[in-house]
Coordinates of C-alpha atoms in Angstrom, one line a residue:
M163 CA 120.1 130.5 72.7
G164 CA 118.0 130.7 69.5
I165 CA 115.7 128.0 68.1
K166 CA 118.3 127.3 65.4
A167 CA 120.4 125.2 67.8
A168 CA 119.7 121.8 66.2
L169 CA 121.6 118.7 67.2
P170 CA 122.7 115.9 64.8
R171 CA 119.9 113.4 64.2
Y172 CA 122.1 110.4 65.3
E173 CA 122.6 112.2 68.6
L174 CA 118.9 112.5 69.1
Y175 CA 118.4 108.8 68.3
L176 CA 121.0 108.0 70.9
Y177 CA 119.3 110.1 73.5
S178 CA 116.0 108.3 72.7
A179 CA 117.5 104.9 73.0
V180 CA 119.2 105.7 76.3
L181 CA 116.0 107.2 77.8
S182 CA 113.8 104.3 76.6
G183 CA 116.2 101.7 78.0
A184 CA 116.4 103.5 81.3
L185 CA 112.6 103.8 81.7
I186 CA 112.1 100.1 80.9
W187 CA 114.9 99.1 83.3
A188 CA 113.5 101.2 86.2
G189 CA 110.0 99.9 85.4
S190 CA 111.1 96.3 85.6
W191 CA 112.5 97.0 89.1
I192 CA 109.2 98.5 90.2
F193 CA 107.2 95.6 88.6
E194 CA 109.4 93.1 90.5
A195 CA 109.0 95.0 93.8
S196 CA 105.2 95.2 93.2
S197 CA 104.9 91.5 92.4
D198 CA 107.1 90.2 95.2
N199 CA 105.4 92.2 97.9
V200 CA 101.7 92.2 96.9
N201 CA 100.7 90.4 100.1
R202 CA 102.7 92.5 102.5
K203 CA 100.7 93.6 105.6
A204 CA 101.6 97.2 104.9
F205 CA 99.8 96.9 101.5
K206 CA 96.6 95.6 102.9
E207 CA 94.7 98.9 103.0
S208 CA 95.9 100.2 99.6
V209 CA 96.2 97.1 97.4
K210 CA 92.8 95.7 96.7
P211 CA 91.3 93.1 94.3
G212 CA 91.2 94.6 90.8
W213 CA 89.7 93.6 87.5
H214 CA 89.2 89.8 87.9
Y215 CA 90.5 88.9 84.4
F216 CA 93.9 90.3 85.2
G217 CA 94.2 88.0 88.2
R218 CA 96.1 90.7 90.1
K219 CA 95.4 93.1 92.8
M220 CA 95.2 96.9 92.1
D221 CA 96.9 99.9 93.7
V222 CA 94.0 102.0 95.1
A223 CA 96.1 104.3 97.3
D224 CA 94.9 107.5 95.6
F225 CA 91.5 108.3 96.9
E226 CA 91.0 111.2 94.5
W227 CA 91.6 109.0 91.4
M228 CA 89.3 106.2 92.8
M229 CA 86.7 108.8 93.6
W230 CA 86.6 110.2 90.1
F231 CA 86.8 107.0 88.1
S232 CA 85.5 104.3 90.4
T233 CA 83.6 104.8 93.6
F234 CA 81.8 108.1 92.7
R235 CA 82.1 107.9 89.0
N236 CA 78.4 107.5 88.3
H237 CA 77.5 110.4 90.6
I238 CA 80.0 112.8 88.9
L239 CA 78.9 111.6 85.4
F240 CA 75.2 112.1 86.3
A241 CA 75.8 115.7 87.5
L242 CA 78.0 116.7 84.4
I243 CA 75.7 115.0 81.9
G244 CA 72.7 116.7 83.5
H245 CA 74.5 120.0 83.1
V246 CA 75.1 119.4 79.4
I247 CA 71.5 118.3 78.8
F248 CA 70.1 121.1 80.8
A249 CA 72.3 123.6 78.9
K250 CA 71.3 122.2 75.5
I251 CA 67.5 122.4 76.3
F252 CA 67.7 126.0 77.4
T253 CA 69.9 126.8 74.4
L254 CA 67.0 126.0 72.3
L255 CA 64.3 127.6 74.5
A256 CA 66.1 130.7 75.8
P257 CA 69.6 131.1 74.3
K258 CA 70.0 134.6 75.8
H259 CA 69.6 133.3 79.3
R260 CA 72.3 130.5 79.1
P261 CA 74.6 132.1 81.7
L262 CA 71.7 132.3 84.2
V263 CA 70.7 128.8 83.4
F264 CA 74.2 127.5 84.1
A265 CA 74.2 129.3 87.5
A266 CA 70.8 128.0 88.4
Y267 CA 71.6 124.4 87.6
G268 CA 75.0 124.7 89.4
G269 CA 73.3 126.2 92.5
L270 CA 70.7 123.5 92.5
A271 CA 73.3 120.8 92.2
V272 CA 75.3 122.3 95.1
L273 CA 72.2 122.6 97.2
V274 CA 71.1 119.0 96.7
T275 CA 74.6 117.6 97.2
M276 CA 75.7 119.6 100.2
G277 CA 72.6 121.0 101.9
W278 CA 71.2 124.5 102.4
T279 CA 73.7 125.4 105.2
F280 CA 76.7 124.9 102.9
M281 CA 74.9 126.9 100.2
A282 CA 74.2 129.7 102.7
L283 CA 77.9 129.7 103.7
V284 CA 79.1 130.0 100.1
V285 CA 76.6 132.7 99.3
S286 CA 77.6 134.6 102.5
H287 CA 81.3 134.5 101.3
C288 CA 80.1 135.9 97.9
I289 CA 78.1 138.7 99.6
I290 CA 81.1 139.7 101.9
L291 CA 83.6 139.7 99.1
Y292 CA 81.3 141.4 96.6
S293 CA 80.7 144.2 99.1
V294 CA 84.5 144.7 99.5
A295 CA 84.9 144.6 95.7
L296 CA 82.6 147.7 95.4
V297 CA 85.2 149.8 97.3
K298 CA 87.6 149.2 94.3
K299 CA 90.7 148.8 96.4
K300 CA 92.9 145.9 95.4
W301 CA 94.6 145.6 98.8
M302 CA 91.2 145.3 100.5
C303 CA 90.1 142.6 98.0
F304 CA 93.3 140.7 98.8
A305 CA 92.9 141.2 102.5
A306 CA 89.2 140.2 102.6
G307 CA 89.8 137.2 100.3
L308 CA 92.8 135.8 102.1
S309 CA 91.1 136.3 105.5
T310 CA 88.1 134.4 104.2
L311 CA 90.3 131.7 102.9
A312 CA 92.1 131.5 106.2
S313 CA 88.8 131.0 107.9
I314 CA 88.3 127.6 106.2
K315 CA 92.0 126.5 106.6
L316 CA 92.9 127.5 110.1
E317 CA 91.5 126.4 113.5
P318 CA 89.1 127.0 115.1
Y319 CA 87.3 128.7 112.3
N320 CA 87.4 125.9 109.8
S321 CA 85.9 123.4 112.3
W322 CA 83.1 125.8 113.1
Q323 CA 82.2 126.3 109.4
E324 CA 82.6 122.6 108.6
A325 CA 80.1 121.8 111.3
L326 CA 77.5 123.9 109.5
V327 CA 77.3 121.3 106.8
T328 CA 74.7 118.7 107.7
G329 CA 74.8 115.0 106.9
S330 CA 77.8 112.7 106.5
F331 CA 79.2 111.0 103.4
D332 CA 82.6 110.0 102.1
L333 CA 83.1 113.1 99.8
Q334 CA 81.9 115.7 102.4
D335 CA 85.4 117.0 103.4
I336 CA 86.7 117.1 99.8
L337 CA 83.6 118.9 98.5
F338 CA 83.5 121.3 101.5
Y339 CA 87.0 122.5 101.2
G340 CA 87.1 122.3 97.4
G341 CA 83.8 124.2 97.0
C342 CA 84.6 126.9 99.6
G343 CA 88.2 127.3 98.5
F344 CA 87.6 127.6 94.8
S345 CA 84.6 129.8 95.5
I346 CA 86.7 132.3 97.5
M347 CA 89.4 132.4 94.9
R348 CA 86.8 133.1 92.2
C349 CA 85.4 135.9 94.4
M350 CA 88.9 137.4 94.7
S351 CA 89.3 137.3 90.9
F352 CA 85.9 139.0 90.5
G353 CA 86.9 141.7 93.0
L354 CA 90.3 142.4 91.4
E355 CA 88.7 142.6 88.0
N356 CA 86.1 144.9 89.3
C357 CA 88.8 147.2 90.6
D358 CA 90.2 147.5 87.1
R359 CA 86.8 148.4 85.6
K360 CA 86.9 152.1 84.9
E361 CA 83.2 152.8 84.8
G362 CA 80.6 151.3 87.2
N363 CA 80.7 147.9 88.8
Y364 CA 79.9 144.3 87.8
T365 CA 76.6 143.1 89.3
F366 CA 76.1 140.6 92.0
S367 CA 74.4 138.4 89.5
D368 CA 77.6 138.4 87.4
L369 CA 79.4 137.0 90.4
L370 CA 76.8 134.3 91.0
K371 CA 76.9 133.3 87.3
Y372 CA 80.7 133.0 87.5
N373 CA 80.8 131.3 90.8
F374 CA 78.1 128.7 90.4
Y375 CA 79.2 127.3 87.0
L376 CA 79.0 123.7 88.0
P377 CA 81.9 122.1 86.1
F378 CA 84.4 124.5 87.8
F379 CA 82.7 124.7 91.2
F380 CA 84.1 121.9 93.3
F381 CA 87.4 121.0 91.6
G382 CA 88.4 124.0 89.4
P383 CA 90.2 124.9 87.3
I384 CA 90.1 128.6 88.1
M385 CA 89.2 130.7 85.0
T386 CA 89.7 134.4 85.8
F387 CA 86.6 136.4 85.9
D388 CA 87.5 138.6 82.9
R389 CA 87.9 135.6 80.6
F390 CA 84.7 133.9 81.9
H391 CA 82.6 137.1 81.7
A392 CA 83.8 137.9 78.1
Q393 CA 83.2 134.4 76.9
V394 CA 79.8 134.1 78.5
R395 CA 78.7 137.5 77.1
S396 CA 79.6 136.3 73.6
L397 CA 77.3 133.3 74.0
I398 CA 74.3 135.6 74.1
H399 CA 75.0 136.8 70.6
H400 CA 76.3 133.8 68.7
L401 CA 76.7 130.0 69.3
T402 CA 78.5 128.9 66.2
R403 CA 81.3 126.3 66.4
K404 CA 84.6 126.3 64.6
E405 CA 85.2 123.8 61.8
R406 CA 85.8 120.3 63.1
E407 CA 85.3 121.5 66.7
M408 CA 82.9 118.7 67.6
W409 CA 85.3 116.2 66.1
N410 CA 88.1 117.6 68.3
I411 CA 85.9 117.5 71.4
T412 CA 85.0 113.8 70.7
T413 CA 88.6 112.9 70.0
K414 CA 89.8 114.4 73.3
A415 CA 87.0 112.8 75.2
L416 CA 87.9 109.3 73.8
L417 CA 91.6 110.1 74.5
H418 CA 90.8 110.8 78.2
L419 CA 88.8 107.6 78.4
G420 CA 91.7 105.7 76.9
V421 CA 94.1 107.2 79.4
I422 CA 91.8 106.3 82.3
L423 CA 91.7 102.7 81.2
V424 CA 95.5 102.5 80.6
M425 CA 96.1 103.9 84.1
D426 CA 93.8 101.4 85.7
V427 CA 95.7 98.6 83.9
F428 CA 98.9 100.2 85.0
F429 CA 97.9 100.1 88.6
H430 CA 97.5 96.3 88.5
Y431 CA 101.2 95.9 87.7
L432 CA 103.1 98.8 89.2
Y433 CA 102.2 99.9 92.8
I434 CA 103.9 103.3 92.5
L435 CA 101.6 104.9 95.0
T436 CA 101.7 102.2 97.7
I437 CA 105.3 101.3 97.7
P438 CA 106.7 104.7 98.9
S439 CA 104.4 104.6 102.0
D440 CA 106.3 101.4 103.2
M441 CA 109.7 102.7 104.3
K442 CA 110.9 99.3 105.4
L443 CA 110.4 98.1 101.8
V444 CA 111.7 101.2 100.2
N445 CA 115.0 101.0 102.1
K446 CA 115.6 97.6 100.4
L447 CA 115.0 98.8 96.9
S448 CA 117.8 99.7 94.4
D449 CA 118.7 103.3 93.5
W450 CA 117.2 102.8 90.0
C451 CA 113.9 101.7 91.5
L452 CA 113.8 104.7 93.9
A453 CA 114.5 107.1 91.0
G454 CA 111.8 105.4 88.9
L455 CA 109.3 105.6 91.8
A456 CA 110.0 109.3 92.4
Y457 CA 109.7 110.2 88.7
S458 CA 106.6 108.0 88.0
N459 CA 104.8 109.6 91.0
L460 CA 105.2 113.1 89.5
V461 CA 104.2 111.8 86.0
Y462 CA 101.1 110.2 87.5
D463 CA 100.2 113.3 89.4
W464 CA 100.3 115.3 86.1
I465 CA 98.3 112.6 84.3
K466 CA 95.7 112.8 87.0
A467 CA 95.5 116.6 86.8
A468 CA 95.4 116.5 83.0
V469 CA 92.6 113.9 82.9
M470 CA 90.5 115.7 85.5
F471 CA 91.1 119.0 83.7
G472 CA 90.3 117.3 80.5
V473 CA 87.0 115.9 81.6
I474 CA 85.8 119.2 83.0
N475 CA 87.2 121.1 80.0
T476 CA 85.3 118.9 77.7
V477 CA 82.1 119.8 79.3
A478 CA 83.1 123.5 79.3
T479 CA 84.0 123.3 75.6
L480 CA 80.5 121.8 74.9
D481 CA 79.2 125.0 76.5
H482 CA 81.2 127.0 74.0
L483 CA 83.8 128.2 76.5
D484 CA 87.5 128.2 76.1
P485 CA 88.7 126.8 79.5
P486 CA 92.3 127.0 80.9
Q487 CA 94.6 124.4 79.6
P488 CA 95.9 121.4 81.7
P489 CA 99.2 121.8 83.5
K490 CA 102.4 121.1 81.5
C491 CA 103.7 117.6 81.8
I492 CA 106.5 117.2 84.4
T493 CA 108.6 115.4 81.6
M494 CA 108.5 118.6 79.6
L495 CA 109.7 120.8 82.5
Y496 CA 113.2 121.6 83.4
V497 CA 112.7 125.1 84.8
F498 CA 110.7 126.0 87.9
A499 CA 109.2 129.1 86.2
E500 CA 106.9 126.9 84.1
T501 CA 105.9 124.5 86.9
Y502 CA 103.4 126.4 89.1
L503 CA 101.7 129.7 89.6
K504 CA 98.5 128.9 87.6
F505 CA 96.7 131.8 89.5
C506 CA 99.8 134.0 89.2
R507 CA 98.4 136.9 87.2
Y508 CA 97.3 139.0 90.2
V509 CA 100.4 138.3 92.3
Y510 CA 103.4 136.7 90.6
D511 CA 103.2 138.6 87.3
Y512 CA 101.9 141.8 88.9
I513 CA 104.8 142.1 91.4
G514 CA 107.5 140.4 89.3
E515 CA 106.6 142.2 86.1
N516 CA 109.2 140.9 83.6
H517 CA 110.7 138.5 86.1
D518 CA 114.2 139.8 85.4
K519 CA 114.9 141.8 88.6
I520 CA 116.2 139.9 91.5
F521 CA 114.5 141.8 94.3
K522 CA 111.1 141.9 92.5
E523 CA 111.3 138.2 91.7
L524 CA 112.1 137.4 95.3
L525 CA 109.1 139.5 96.5
A526 CA 106.8 138.0 93.9
T527 CA 107.7 134.4 94.7
V528 CA 107.5 134.9 98.5
C529 CA 104.0 136.5 98.2
T530 CA 102.8 133.8 95.7
F531 CA 103.9 130.9 97.8
A532 CA 102.6 132.5 100.9
I533 CA 99.2 132.4 99.3
T534 CA 99.8 128.9 98.0
T535 CA 100.7 127.8 101.5
L536 CA 97.4 129.2 102.8
W537 CA 95.5 127.6 100.0
L538 CA 97.0 124.1 100.6
G539 CA 96.6 124.4 104.4
P540 CA 99.5 125.5 106.6
C541 CA 101.6 122.6 108.0
E542 CA 105.2 121.5 108.2
L543 CA 105.2 119.7 104.9
V544 CA 103.6 122.5 103.0
Y545 CA 106.1 125.0 104.6
I546 CA 109.0 122.9 103.4
W547 CA 107.5 122.4 99.9
S548 CA 106.8 126.2 99.5
F549 CA 110.3 127.1 100.7
F550 CA 112.2 124.9 98.3
N551 CA 110.1 125.7 95.3
C552 CA 110.3 129.4 96.1
F553 CA 114.1 129.0 96.4
G554 CA 114.2 127.1 93.1
L555 CA 112.5 129.9 91.2
N556 CA 114.8 132.5 92.6
F557 CA 118.0 130.4 92.2
E558 CA 117.3 130.0 88.5
L559 CA 117.2 133.8 88.1
W560 CA 120.4 134.1 90.2
V561 CA 122.3 131.6 88.0
A562 CA 121.0 133.2 84.8
K563 CA 122.2 136.6 86.0
F564 CA 125.5 135.2 87.1
F565 CA 126.2 133.6 83.7
S566 CA 125.0 136.7 81.8
I567 CA 128.1 138.7 82.9
P568 CA 131.6 138.5 81.4
P569 CA 133.5 136.3 81.0
F570 CA 130.7 133.7 80.9
S571 CA 128.5 135.5 78.4
I572 CA 131.6 136.1 76.1
M573 CA 132.5 132.4 76.3
E574 CA 128.9 131.3 75.5
G575 CA 128.8 133.7 72.6
A576 CA 132.0 132.3 71.2
M577 CA 130.9 128.7 71.2
G578 CA 128.4 127.2 68.7
E579 CA 124.7 127.2 69.5
A580 CA 124.6 123.4 69.6
M581 CA 127.4 123.3 72.2
S582 CA 125.7 125.9 74.2
R583 CA 122.5 123.8 74.2
R584 CA 124.4 120.8 75.4
I585 CA 126.0 122.7 78.3
R586 CA 122.7 124.2 79.3
G587 CA 121.2 120.7 79.1
V588 CA 123.6 119.6 81.9
F589 CA 122.3 122.3 84.2
N590 CA 118.7 121.7 83.2
A591 CA 119.1 118.0 84.1
A592 CA 120.2 118.8 87.6
N593 CA 117.4 121.4 87.9
F594 CA 114.9 118.7 86.7
W595 CA 115.8 116.5 89.7
A596 CA 115.5 119.4 92.0
I597 CA 111.9 119.8 90.8
V598 CA 111.3 116.1 91.3
L599 CA 112.7 116.0 94.8
Y600 CA 111.0 119.2 96.0
N601 CA 107.6 117.8 94.8
V602 CA 107.9 114.2 95.8
L603 CA 107.8 115.3 99.5
S604 CA 104.3 116.7 98.9
L605 CA 103.0 113.8 96.9
N606 CA 104.4 111.0 99.1
S607 CA 106.2 111.9 102.3
L608 CA 109.2 113.9 103.7
E609 CA 110.9 110.6 104.7
F610 CA 110.6 109.2 101.1
A611 CA 111.9 112.4 99.6
K612 CA 114.9 112.5 102.0
L613 CA 115.7 108.8 101.2
V614 CA 115.6 109.3 97.5
G615 CA 117.8 112.4 97.7
R616 CA 120.3 110.7 100.1
R617 CA 120.5 107.5 98.0
I618 CA 120.9 109.2 94.6
I619 CA 123.0 112.2 95.5
F620 CA 125.2 110.9 98.4
K621 CA 125.2 107.1 98.9
G622 CA 124.9 106.4 95.1
F623 CA 127.6 108.8 94.1
P624 CA 129.2 108.6 91.6
L625 CA 127.5 105.7 89.7
S626 CA 123.9 106.2 90.5
T627 CA 124.1 110.0 90.5
L628 CA 125.8 110.4 87.2
S629 CA 123.8 107.7 85.5
V630 CA 120.5 109.2 86.6
L631 CA 121.7 112.7 85.5
L632 CA 122.8 111.2 82.1
V633 CA 119.4 109.7 81.5
T634 CA 117.7 113.0 82.6
Y635 CA 120.1 114.9 80.3
C636 CA 118.9 112.8 77.3
G637 CA 115.3 113.5 78.2
V638 CA 116.0 117.3 78.5
Q639 CA 117.6 117.3 75.1
L640 CA 114.6 115.5 73.5
V641 CA 112.3 118.0 75.1
K642 CA 114.4 120.9 73.8
E643 CA 114.3 119.4 70.3
R644 CA 110.5 119.2 70.5
E645 CA 110.3 122.8 71.6
R646 CA 112.6 123.8 68.8
Q647 CA 110.5 122.1 66.2
Q648 CA 107.3 123.6 67.5
A649 CA 108.9 127.1 67.5
L650 CA 109.9 126.5 63.8
L651 CA 106.3 125.5 62.9
E652 CA 105.0 128.6 64.6
D653 CA 107.6 130.8 63.0
P654 CA 109.4 129.1 60.0
D655 CA 111.6 132.2 59.4
P656 CA 112.9 133.3 62.9
V657 CA 115.5 135.6 61.5
K658 CA 114.0 139.0 60.7
P659 CA 115.5 142.4 60.0
V660 CA 115.5 145.0 62.7
D661 CA 115.6 148.8 62.6
D662 CA 119.4 149.1 62.7
G663 CA 119.8 147.0 59.5
K664 CA 121.1 144.0 61.4
E665 CA 119.4 140.6 61.9
K666 CA 118.8 138.8 65.1
A667 CA 117.4 135.5 66.0
E668 CA 114.1 135.8 67.9

């Protein structure tokens, strides 16, 4: 329905009160479970001494978070600060060669960190995929790119390539697969954009400048080649900043620092990452505690991605680039279509077009999640995750198509917009928990996801099921209200005349 579907203010206040109370209630259960079981044998490896003035141990189960903001924090900061300083110096000395300087510093950092054999492997991938790109056949770019990606994800080829990297350190596996994986995806983007170029080809140096931009090299995000190339070319001609841009960059950097500190404090009191790994303990927890753990794990995963994106994007913004935005918060999601597919332009949008045809949407989602499965590394858990999320995307379209036919469309048209929004909110609440359950299995384990689903949907029915859906419904309505207000800010007068003299709501 249109953005005019406002709800009474007292109703929104009620939703806020219910949601806040439920989150505090679930948090208290998790805090109690964390405090009472801090010395469990199963917690020994993932609950370690934290900040001494808290007097509590800290959940350190997430290696990636600890790597970024604890164990390898200084190394990452050193590399990124070096990039910023290096870029600033050469901006003054040779502003027209900034893109080349970025690539040179990135290549040097990769060489020093991973060794010449890894560097040679990445460059060989670039040469192969650049050669294919010159043919200007999209299917060949896809085939070559996916085959190269498969070579670092499937045995025995990945073990052979990994063995080429000399030395041994804690981050070697992560940097190897992250560096190679993102490099191949960038080469695919380059090749596909070269296919769309009508005259001539992009040069190999354009690919190297794109691929070896250090902030994006190991951990992403993936900025498609056309965006990167256009922005980098503009740097040659002018380097002016928008009004208050530095203020915004500083504010975002301080915000990210604040979030990191808050999360570290949070890990001293709520062991949301460690508890789901102990199934003996999890079986003893209440339904509210399980629902809180499942939801908080997804929120944390988004926070982690947003902070990591934010740190990298801050550096990219200092370089006068406009990087991809962080993923949308799970709390703001109630449809699958907004959840994934960040690299969807070449597959999901290309095949699915407007995403309103059942067969095209099915083909688009199958192809997209097939590539995602290869990217993540084929295994049973990834197969299950891909299947259910692919199903979720298509099921949304099937339901939308079903309710768009009479008599359902007539019934919805006859009721008020506010009532339509409430009814849709019920379906969105159920859909939200489908998103949660489908993704908890990839963040924690299949056993934990099955237990949460069984306890909330079956064993907890009707009390736990309906109460969790009620709380989720309140959250969905608050999100819808926020979206409505943002839409009104962007377009204060959504009702505009059309050609036939009638008016319609956009």
